[in-house]
mmCIF file of C-alpha atoms in Angstrom:
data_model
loop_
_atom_site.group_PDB
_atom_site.id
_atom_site.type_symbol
_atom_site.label_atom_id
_atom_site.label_comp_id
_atom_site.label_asym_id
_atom_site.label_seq_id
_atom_site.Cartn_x
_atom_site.Cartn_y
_atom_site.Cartn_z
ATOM 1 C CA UNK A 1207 21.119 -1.908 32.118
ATOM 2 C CA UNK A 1208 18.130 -1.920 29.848
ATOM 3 C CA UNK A 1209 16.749 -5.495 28.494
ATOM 4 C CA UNK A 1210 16.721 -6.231 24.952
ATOM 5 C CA UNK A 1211 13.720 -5.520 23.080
ATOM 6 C CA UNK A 1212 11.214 -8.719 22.266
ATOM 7 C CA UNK A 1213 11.466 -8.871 18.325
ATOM 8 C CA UNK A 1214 8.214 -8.068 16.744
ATOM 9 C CA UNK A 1215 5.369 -10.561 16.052
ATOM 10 C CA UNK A 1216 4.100 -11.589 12.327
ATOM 11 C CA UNK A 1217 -0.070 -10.658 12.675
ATOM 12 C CA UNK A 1218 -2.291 -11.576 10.502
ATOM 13 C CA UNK A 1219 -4.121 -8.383 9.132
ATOM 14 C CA UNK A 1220 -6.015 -9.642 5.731
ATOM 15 C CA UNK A 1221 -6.941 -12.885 4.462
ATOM 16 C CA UNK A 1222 -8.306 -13.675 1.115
ATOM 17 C CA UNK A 1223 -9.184 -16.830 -1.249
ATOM 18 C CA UNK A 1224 -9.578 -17.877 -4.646
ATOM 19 C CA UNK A 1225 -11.101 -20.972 -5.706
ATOM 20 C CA UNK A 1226 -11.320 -21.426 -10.171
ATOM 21 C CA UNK A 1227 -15.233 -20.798 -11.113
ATOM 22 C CA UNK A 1228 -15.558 -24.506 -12.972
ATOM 23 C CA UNK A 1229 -16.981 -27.087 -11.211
ATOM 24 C CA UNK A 1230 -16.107 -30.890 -11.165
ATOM 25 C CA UNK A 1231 -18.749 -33.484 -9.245
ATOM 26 C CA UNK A 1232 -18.358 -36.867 -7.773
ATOM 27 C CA UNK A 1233 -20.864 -37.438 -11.009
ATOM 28 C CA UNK A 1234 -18.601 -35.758 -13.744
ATOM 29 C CA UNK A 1235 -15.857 -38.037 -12.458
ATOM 30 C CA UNK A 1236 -18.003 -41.671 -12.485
ATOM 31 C CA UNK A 1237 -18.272 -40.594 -15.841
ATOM 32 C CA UNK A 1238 -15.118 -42.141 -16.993
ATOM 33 C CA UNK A 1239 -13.415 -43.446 -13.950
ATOM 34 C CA UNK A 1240 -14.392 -46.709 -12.107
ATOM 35 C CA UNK A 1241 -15.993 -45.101 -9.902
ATOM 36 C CA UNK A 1242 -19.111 -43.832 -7.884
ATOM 37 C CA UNK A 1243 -20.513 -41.037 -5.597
ATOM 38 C CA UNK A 1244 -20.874 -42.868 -3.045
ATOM 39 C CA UNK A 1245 -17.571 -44.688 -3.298
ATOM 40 C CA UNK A 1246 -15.755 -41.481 -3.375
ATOM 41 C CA UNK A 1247 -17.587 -39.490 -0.698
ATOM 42 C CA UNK A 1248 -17.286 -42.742 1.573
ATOM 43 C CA UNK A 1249 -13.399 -42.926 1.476
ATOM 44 C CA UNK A 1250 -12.556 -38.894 0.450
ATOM 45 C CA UNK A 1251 -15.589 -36.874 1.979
ATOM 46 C CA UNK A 1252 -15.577 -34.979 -1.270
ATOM 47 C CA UNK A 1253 -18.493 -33.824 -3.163
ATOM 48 C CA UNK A 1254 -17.038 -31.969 -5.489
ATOM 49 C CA UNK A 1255 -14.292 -29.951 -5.951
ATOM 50 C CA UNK A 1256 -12.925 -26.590 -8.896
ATOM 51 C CA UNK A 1257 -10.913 -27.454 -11.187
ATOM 52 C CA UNK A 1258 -8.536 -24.019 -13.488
ATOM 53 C CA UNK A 1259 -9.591 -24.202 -17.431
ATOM 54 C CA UNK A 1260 -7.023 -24.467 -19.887
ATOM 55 C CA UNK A 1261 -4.459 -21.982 -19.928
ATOM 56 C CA UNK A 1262 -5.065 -20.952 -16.291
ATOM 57 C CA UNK A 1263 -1.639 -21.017 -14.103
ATOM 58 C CA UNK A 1264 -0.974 -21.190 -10.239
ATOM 59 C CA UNK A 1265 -0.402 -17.606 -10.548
ATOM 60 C CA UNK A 1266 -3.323 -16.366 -11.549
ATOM 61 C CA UNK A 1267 -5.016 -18.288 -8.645
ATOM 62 C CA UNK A 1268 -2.520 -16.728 -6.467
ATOM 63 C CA UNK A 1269 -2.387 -12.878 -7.750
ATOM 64 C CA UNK A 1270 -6.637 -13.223 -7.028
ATOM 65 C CA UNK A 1271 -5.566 -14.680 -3.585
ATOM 66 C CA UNK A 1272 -3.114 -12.085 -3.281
ATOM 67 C CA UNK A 1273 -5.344 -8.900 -4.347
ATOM 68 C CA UNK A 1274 -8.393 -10.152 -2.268
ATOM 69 C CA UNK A 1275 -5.735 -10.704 1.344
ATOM 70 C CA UNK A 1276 -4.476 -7.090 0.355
ATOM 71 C CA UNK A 1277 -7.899 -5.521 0.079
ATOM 72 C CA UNK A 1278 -9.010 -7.233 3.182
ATOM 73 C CA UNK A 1279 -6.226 -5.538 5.472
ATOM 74 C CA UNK A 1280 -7.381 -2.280 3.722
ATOM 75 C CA UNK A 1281 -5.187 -2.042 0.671
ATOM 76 C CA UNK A 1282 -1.915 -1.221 0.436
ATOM 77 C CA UNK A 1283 1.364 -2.646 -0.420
ATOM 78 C CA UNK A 1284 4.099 -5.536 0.928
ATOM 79 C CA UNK A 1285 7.680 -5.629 1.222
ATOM 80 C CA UNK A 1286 7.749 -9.176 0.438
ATOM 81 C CA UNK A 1287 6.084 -11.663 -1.489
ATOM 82 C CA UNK A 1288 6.312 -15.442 0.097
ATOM 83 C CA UNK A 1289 4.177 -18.226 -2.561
ATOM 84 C CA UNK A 1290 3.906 -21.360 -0.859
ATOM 85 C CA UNK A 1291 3.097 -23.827 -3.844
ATOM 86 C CA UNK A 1292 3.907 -27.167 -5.289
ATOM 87 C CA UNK A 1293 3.208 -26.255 -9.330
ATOM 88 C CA UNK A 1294 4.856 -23.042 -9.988
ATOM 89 C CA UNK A 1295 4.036 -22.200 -13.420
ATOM 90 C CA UNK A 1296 7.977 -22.947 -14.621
ATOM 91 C CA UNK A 1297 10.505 -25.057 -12.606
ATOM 92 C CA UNK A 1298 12.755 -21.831 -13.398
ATOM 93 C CA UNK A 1299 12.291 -18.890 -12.715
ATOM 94 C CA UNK A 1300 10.184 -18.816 -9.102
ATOM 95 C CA UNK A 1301 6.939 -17.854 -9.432
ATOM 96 C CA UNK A 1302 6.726 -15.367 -6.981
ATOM 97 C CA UNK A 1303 8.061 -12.656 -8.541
ATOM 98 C CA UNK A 1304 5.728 -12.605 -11.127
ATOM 99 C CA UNK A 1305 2.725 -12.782 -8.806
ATOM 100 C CA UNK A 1306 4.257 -9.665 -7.393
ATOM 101 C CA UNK A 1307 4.995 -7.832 -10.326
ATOM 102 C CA UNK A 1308 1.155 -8.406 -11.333
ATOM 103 C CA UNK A 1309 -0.050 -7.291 -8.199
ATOM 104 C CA UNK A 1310 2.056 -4.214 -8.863
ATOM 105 C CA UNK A 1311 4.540 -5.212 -5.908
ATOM 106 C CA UNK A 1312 7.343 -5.386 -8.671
ATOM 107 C CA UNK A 1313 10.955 -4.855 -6.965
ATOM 108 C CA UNK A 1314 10.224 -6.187 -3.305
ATOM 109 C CA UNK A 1315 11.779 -9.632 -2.275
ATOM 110 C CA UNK A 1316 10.097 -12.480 -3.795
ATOM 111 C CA UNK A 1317 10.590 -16.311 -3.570
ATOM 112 C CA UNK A 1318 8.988 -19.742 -3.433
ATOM 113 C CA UNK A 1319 8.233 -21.938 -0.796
ATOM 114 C CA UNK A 1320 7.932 -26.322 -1.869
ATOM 115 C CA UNK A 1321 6.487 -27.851 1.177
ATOM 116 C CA UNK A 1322 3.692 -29.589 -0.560
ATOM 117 C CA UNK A 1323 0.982 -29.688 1.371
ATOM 118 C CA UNK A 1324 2.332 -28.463 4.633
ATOM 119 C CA UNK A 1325 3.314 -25.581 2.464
ATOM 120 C CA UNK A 1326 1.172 -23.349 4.244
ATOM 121 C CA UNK A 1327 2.880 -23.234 7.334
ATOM 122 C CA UNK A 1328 6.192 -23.009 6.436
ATOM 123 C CA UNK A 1329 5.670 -20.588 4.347
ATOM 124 C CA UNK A 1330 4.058 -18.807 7.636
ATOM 125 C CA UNK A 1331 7.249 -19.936 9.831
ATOM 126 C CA UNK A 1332 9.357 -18.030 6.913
ATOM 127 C CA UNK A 1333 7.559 -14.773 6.793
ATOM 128 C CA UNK A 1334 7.619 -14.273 10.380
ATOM 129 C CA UNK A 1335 10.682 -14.728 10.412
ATOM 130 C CA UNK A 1336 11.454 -12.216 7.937
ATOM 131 C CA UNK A 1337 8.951 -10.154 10.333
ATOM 132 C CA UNK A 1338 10.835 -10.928 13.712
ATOM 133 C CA UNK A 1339 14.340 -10.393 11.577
ATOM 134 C CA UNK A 1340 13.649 -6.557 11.166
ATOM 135 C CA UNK A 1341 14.106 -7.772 6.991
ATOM 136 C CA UNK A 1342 10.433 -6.343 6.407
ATOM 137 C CA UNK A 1343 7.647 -4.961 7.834
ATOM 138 C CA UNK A 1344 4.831 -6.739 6.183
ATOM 139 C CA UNK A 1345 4.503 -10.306 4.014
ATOM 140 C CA UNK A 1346 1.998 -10.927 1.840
ATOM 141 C CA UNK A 1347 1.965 -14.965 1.997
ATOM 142 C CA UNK A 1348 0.090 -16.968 -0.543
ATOM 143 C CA UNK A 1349 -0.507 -20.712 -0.969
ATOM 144 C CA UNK A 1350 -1.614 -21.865 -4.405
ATOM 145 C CA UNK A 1351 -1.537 -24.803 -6.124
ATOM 146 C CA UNK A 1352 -2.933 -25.804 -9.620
ATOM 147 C CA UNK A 1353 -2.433 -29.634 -8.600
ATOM 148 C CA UNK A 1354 -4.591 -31.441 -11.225
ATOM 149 C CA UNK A 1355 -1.959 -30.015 -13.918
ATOM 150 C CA UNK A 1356 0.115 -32.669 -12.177
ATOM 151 C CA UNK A 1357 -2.671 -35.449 -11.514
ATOM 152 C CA UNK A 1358 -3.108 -38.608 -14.227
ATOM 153 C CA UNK A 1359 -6.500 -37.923 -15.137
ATOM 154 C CA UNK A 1360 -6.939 -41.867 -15.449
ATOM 155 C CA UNK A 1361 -5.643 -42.587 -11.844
ATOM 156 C CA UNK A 1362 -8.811 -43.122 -9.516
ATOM 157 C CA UNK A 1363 -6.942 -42.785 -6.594
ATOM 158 C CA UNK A 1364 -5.832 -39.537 -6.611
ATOM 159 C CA UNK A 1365 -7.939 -37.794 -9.302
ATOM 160 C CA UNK A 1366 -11.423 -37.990 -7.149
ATOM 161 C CA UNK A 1367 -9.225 -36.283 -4.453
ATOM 162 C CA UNK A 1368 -6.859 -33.221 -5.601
ATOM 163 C CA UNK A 1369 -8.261 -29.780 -7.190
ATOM 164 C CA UNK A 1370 -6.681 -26.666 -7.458
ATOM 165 C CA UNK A 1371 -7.127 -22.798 -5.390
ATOM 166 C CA UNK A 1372 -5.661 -20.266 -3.600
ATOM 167 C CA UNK A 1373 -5.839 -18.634 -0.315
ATOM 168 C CA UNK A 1374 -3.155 -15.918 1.113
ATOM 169 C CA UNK A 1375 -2.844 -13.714 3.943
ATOM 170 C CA UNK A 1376 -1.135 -10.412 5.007
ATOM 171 C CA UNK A 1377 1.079 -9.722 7.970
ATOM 172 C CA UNK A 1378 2.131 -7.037 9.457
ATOM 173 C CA UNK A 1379 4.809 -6.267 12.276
ATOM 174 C CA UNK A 1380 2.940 -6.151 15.280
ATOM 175 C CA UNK A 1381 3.376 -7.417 18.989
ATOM 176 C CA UNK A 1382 3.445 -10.526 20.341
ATOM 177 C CA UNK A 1383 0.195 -10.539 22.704
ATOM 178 C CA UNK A 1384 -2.122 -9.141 20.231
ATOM 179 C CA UNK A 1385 -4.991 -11.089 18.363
ATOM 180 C CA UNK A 1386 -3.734 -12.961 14.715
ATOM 181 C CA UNK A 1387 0.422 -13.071 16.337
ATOM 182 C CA UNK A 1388 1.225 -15.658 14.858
ATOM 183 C CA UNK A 1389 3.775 -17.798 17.386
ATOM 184 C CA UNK A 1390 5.793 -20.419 17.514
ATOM 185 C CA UNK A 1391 5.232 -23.118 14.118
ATOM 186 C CA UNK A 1392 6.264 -26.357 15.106
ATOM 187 C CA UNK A 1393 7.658 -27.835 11.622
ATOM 188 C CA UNK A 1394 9.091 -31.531 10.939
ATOM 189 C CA UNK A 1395 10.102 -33.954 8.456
ATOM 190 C CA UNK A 1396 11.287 -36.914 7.391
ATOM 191 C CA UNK A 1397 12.641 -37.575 4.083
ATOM 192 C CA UNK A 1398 13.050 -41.382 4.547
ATOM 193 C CA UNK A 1399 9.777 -41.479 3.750
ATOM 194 C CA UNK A 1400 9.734 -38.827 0.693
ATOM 195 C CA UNK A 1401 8.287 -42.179 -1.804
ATOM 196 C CA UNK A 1402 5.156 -42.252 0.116
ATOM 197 C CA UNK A 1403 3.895 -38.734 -1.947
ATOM 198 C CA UNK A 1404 6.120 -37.258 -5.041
ATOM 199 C CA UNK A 1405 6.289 -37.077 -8.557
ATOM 200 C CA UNK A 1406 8.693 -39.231 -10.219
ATOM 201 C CA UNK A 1407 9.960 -37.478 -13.051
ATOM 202 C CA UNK A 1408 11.052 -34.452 -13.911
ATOM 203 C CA UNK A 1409 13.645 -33.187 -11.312
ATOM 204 C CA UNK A 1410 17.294 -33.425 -11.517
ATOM 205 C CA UNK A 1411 17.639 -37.081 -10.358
ATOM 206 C CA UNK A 1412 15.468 -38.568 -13.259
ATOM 207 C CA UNK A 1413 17.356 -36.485 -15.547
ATOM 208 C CA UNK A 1414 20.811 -36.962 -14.705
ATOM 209 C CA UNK A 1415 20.092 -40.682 -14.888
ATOM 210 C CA UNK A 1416 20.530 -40.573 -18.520
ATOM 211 C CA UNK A 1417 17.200 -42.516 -18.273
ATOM 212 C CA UNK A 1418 14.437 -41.463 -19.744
ATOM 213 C CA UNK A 1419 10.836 -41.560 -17.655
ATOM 214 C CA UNK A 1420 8.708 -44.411 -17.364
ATOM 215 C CA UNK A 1421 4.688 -43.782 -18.943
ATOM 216 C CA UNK A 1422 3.202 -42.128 -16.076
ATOM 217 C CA UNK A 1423 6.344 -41.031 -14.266
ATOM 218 C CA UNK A 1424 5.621 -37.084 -14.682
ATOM 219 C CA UNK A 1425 2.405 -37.435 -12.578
ATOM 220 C CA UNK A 1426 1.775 -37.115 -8.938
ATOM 221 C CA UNK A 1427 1.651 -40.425 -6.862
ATOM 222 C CA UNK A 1428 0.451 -41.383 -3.262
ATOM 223 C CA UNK A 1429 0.633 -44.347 -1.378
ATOM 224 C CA UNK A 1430 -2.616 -44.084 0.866
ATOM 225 C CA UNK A 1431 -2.820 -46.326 3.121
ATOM 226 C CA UNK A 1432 0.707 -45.068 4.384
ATOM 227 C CA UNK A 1433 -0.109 -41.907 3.861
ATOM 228 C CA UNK A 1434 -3.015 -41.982 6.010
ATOM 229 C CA UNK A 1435 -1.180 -43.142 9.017
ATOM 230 C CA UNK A 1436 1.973 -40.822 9.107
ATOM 231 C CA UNK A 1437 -0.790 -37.874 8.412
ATOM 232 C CA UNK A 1438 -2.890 -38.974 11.517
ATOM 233 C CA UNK A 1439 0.168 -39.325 13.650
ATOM 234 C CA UNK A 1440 2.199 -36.091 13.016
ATOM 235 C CA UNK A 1441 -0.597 -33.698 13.049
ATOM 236 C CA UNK A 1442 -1.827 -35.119 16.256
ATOM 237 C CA UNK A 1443 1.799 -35.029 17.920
ATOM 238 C CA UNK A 1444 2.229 -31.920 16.184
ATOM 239 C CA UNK A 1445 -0.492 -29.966 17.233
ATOM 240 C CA UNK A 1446 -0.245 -31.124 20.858
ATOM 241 C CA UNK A 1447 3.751 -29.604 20.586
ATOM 242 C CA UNK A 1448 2.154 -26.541 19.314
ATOM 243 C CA UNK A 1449 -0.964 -26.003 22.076
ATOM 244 C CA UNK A 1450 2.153 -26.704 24.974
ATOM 245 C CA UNK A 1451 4.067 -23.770 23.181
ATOM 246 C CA UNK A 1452 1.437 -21.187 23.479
ATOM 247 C CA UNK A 1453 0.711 -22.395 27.016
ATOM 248 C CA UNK A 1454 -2.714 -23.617 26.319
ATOM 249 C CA UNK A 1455 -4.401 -26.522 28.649
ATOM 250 C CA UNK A 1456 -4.849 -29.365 25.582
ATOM 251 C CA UNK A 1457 -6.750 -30.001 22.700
ATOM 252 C CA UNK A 1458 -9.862 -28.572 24.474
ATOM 253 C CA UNK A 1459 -8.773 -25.145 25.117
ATOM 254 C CA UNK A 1460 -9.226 -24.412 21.195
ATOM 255 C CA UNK A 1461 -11.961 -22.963 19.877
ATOM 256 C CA UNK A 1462 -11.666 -23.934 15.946
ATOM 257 C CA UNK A 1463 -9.769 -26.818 14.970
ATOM 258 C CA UNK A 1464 -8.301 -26.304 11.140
ATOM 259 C CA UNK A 1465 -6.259 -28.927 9.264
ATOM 260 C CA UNK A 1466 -5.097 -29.268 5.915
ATOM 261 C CA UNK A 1467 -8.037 -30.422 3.646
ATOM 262 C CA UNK A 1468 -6.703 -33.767 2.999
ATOM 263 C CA UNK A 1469 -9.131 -36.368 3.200
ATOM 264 C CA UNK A 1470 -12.470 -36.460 4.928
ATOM 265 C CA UNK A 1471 -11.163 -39.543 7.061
ATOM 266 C CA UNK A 1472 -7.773 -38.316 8.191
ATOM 267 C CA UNK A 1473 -9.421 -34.886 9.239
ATOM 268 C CA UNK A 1474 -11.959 -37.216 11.437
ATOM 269 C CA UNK A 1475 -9.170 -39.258 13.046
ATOM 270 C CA UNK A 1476 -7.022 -36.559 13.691
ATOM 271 C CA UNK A 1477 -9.774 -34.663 15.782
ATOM 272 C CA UNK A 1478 -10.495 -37.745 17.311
ATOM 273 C CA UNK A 1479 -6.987 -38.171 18.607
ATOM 274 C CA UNK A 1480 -7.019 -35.160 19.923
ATOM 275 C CA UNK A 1481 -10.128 -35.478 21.961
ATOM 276 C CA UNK A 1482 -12.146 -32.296 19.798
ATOM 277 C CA UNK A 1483 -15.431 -32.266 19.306
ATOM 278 C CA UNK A 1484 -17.009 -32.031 15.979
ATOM 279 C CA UNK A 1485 -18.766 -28.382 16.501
ATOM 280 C CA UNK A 1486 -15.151 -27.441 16.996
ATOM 281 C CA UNK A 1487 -13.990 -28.563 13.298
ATOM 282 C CA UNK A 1488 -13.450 -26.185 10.551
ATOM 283 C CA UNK A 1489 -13.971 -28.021 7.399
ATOM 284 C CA UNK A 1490 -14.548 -27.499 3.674
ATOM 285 C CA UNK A 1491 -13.162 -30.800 1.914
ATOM 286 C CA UNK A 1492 -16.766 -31.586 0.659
ATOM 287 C CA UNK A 1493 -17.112 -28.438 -1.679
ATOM 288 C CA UNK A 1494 -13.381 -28.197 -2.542
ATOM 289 C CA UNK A 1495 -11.338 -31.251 -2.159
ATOM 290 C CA UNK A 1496 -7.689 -30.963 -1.248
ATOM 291 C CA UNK A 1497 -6.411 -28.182 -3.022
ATOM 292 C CA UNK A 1498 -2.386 -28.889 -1.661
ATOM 293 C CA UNK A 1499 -0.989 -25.830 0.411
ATOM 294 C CA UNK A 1500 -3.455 -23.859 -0.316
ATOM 295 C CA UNK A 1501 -6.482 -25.752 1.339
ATOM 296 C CA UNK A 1502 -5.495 -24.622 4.853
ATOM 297 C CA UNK A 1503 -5.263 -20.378 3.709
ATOM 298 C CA UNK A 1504 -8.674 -21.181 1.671
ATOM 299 C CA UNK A 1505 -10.031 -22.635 4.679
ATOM 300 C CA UNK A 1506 -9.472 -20.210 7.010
ATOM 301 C CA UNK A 1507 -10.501 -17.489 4.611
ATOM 302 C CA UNK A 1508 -13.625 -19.515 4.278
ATOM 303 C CA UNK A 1509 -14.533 -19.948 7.342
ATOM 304 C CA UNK A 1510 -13.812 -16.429 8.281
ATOM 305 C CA UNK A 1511 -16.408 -15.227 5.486
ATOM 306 C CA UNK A 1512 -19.147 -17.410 6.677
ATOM 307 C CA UNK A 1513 -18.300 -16.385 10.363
ATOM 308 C CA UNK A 1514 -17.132 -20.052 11.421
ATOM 309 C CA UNK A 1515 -14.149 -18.402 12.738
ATOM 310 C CA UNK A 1516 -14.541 -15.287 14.342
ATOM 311 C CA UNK A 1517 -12.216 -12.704 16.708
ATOM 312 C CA UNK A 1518 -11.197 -14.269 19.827
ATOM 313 C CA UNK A 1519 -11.202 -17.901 18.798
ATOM 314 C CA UNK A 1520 -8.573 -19.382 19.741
ATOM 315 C CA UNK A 1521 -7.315 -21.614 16.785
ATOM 316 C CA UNK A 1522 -5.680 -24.727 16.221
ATOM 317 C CA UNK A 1523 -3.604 -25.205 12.734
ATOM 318 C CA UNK A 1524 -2.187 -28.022 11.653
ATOM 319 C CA UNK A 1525 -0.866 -29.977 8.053
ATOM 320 C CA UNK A 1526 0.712 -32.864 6.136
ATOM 321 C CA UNK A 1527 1.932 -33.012 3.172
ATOM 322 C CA UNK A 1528 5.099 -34.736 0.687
ATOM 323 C CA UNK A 1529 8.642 -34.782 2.564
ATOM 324 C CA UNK A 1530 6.973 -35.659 4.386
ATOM 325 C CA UNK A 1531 6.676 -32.653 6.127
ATOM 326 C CA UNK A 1532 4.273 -31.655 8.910
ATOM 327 C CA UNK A 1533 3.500 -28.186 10.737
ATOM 328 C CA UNK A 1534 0.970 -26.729 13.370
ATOM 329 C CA UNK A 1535 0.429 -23.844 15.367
ATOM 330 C CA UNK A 1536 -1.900 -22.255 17.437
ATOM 331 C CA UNK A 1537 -2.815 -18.550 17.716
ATOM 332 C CA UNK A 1538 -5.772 -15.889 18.783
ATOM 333 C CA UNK A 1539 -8.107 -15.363 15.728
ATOM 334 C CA UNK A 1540 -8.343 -11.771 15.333
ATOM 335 C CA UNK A 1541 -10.879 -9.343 13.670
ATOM 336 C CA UNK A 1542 -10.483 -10.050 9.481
ATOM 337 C CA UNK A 1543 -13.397 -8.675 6.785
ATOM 338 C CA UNK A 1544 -12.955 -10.690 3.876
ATOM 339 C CA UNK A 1545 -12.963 -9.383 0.035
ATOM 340 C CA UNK A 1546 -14.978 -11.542 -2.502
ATOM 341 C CA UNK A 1547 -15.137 -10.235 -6.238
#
């Protein structure tokens, strides 16, 4: 009797990011916030971070994403269209379909992902699934956000932090054992807990209330000092799930470490938890501050560029974001050229 066949792998064949060309510094910000430099790089680890112009959308950061990840796995189309994002540029329609449609991928599926932060992965989880399914034989995934449409410009707490990019990658059916398979995605959450990160205003609750939205409601709001906690805890229990599922000895047996870019003191504690030294770390947060779901696609695209993360490495992933909701995996880094334009 013959044995069923193992379903196919999701690998990653093209990666590509797109960060907005204006630039915002700790300086621009001390400006006309309460605020400093130093106080800012001392509690965020950001220097600076770009910020979209006027009239610029979360899809144009993600069709750039989008073109640069196709171009990388040497052109060509997708059957599917996954945007991981937490400012689509309408709450109706998705905005997916009109990132396809732009990067001339009109008629294939197309839909949204809202995982905030940890947005990223699930979006990942989803389109291999739709790999492993037999539903398609490529994704083209892509994480953008456009968060300081959504940040009070006058709250110091979140405004030094937050900025806006995109990062996306391609894959392709492939098998299981082969450098960029992307494996098991250990995802959690915990909605008890959804006031620690949200916005307010806006959604169906507020509105069916039949009251109407306090000053301030319809911008983003975070309760650090909680925050910082549940982050440090599920990505460290997290990512040791996910290095037991690909049958790797601990924390040590990775190569490159990546976590979302959320704050320059979570990303320290959370490699410290897990024992991994800090040649190991894969980090951007100074130049680009935490750019929601898409920080972990622009960081890997990143550090892929300036040959941080090479073939062979075997890498660590792991986020946090509004939920809350948490992710990591672990997977062979395989051989990627990037596309900058």
């Amino acid at each position: 009797m013959t044995g069923r066949a193992a379903a196919p792998a999701a690998v990653i064949a093209g990666i590509g990011r797109y960060l907005p060309p204006d630039v915002v510094t700790n300086d621009d910000l001390a400006a006309r916030l309460d605020t400093s430099d130093e106080w800012i790089r001392s509690r965020t680890g950001i220097a600076s971070r770009r910020v979209i112009a006027p009239g610029v959308t979360t899809s144009d950061l993600a069709v750039e994403a989008g073109r640069r990840a196709l171009a990388s796995a040497g052109g060509g189309d997708a059957e599917a269209v996954v945007l991981a994002t937490t400012t689509p540029d309408q709450p109706c329609p998705a905005t997916a379909p009109l990132v396809a449609d732009r990067l001339g991928l009109g008629g294939v599926a197309a839909f949204d992902v809202s995982s905030v932060c940890s947005g990223f992965l699930y979006g990942l989880a989803t389109a291999a699934g739709l790999i492993a399914s037999g539903t398609t034989e490529n994704v083209l995934l892509i994480a953008a956000d456009a968060f300081t449409t959504i940040i009070d410009p006058a709250d110091r707490s979140t405004a030094v932090i937050f900025a806006d990019g995109a990062g996306a990658v391609l894959l392709r059916s492939g098998r299981p054992n082969e450098p960029g398979a992307v494996g098991r995605v250990v995802l959690g959450s915990d909605g008890s807990l959804g006031g620690l990160i949200e916005v307010p205003a806006g959604g169906a609750r507020q509105r069916s209330s039949g009251v109407a939205a306090e000053p301030g409601e319809e911008f983003f709001r975070m309760r650090g000092r909680e925050t910082f906690r549940h982050a440090v805890g599920r990505m460290t229990e997290s990512s040791r799930t996910a290095l037991a599922a690909a049958g790797w000895d601990g924390p040590l047996a990775a190569d490159r470490f990546a976590a979302h870019q959320a704050n320059g003191r979570i990303l320290t504690a959370v490699a410290e938890e897990l024992g991994i030294p800090p040649e190991r770390r894969l980090s951007n947060i100074e130049r680009t501050g935490n750019t929601g779901a898409a920080s972990l696609a622009v960081l890997l695209a990143e550090a892929t560029a300036r040959g941080e993360l090479a073939a062979g490495h075997k890498t660590l992933l792991t986020a946090f974001g509004g939920g809350l909701a948490w992710g990591a995996t672990a997977l062979l880094w395989p051989e990627l050229k990037t596309v900058d334009d």
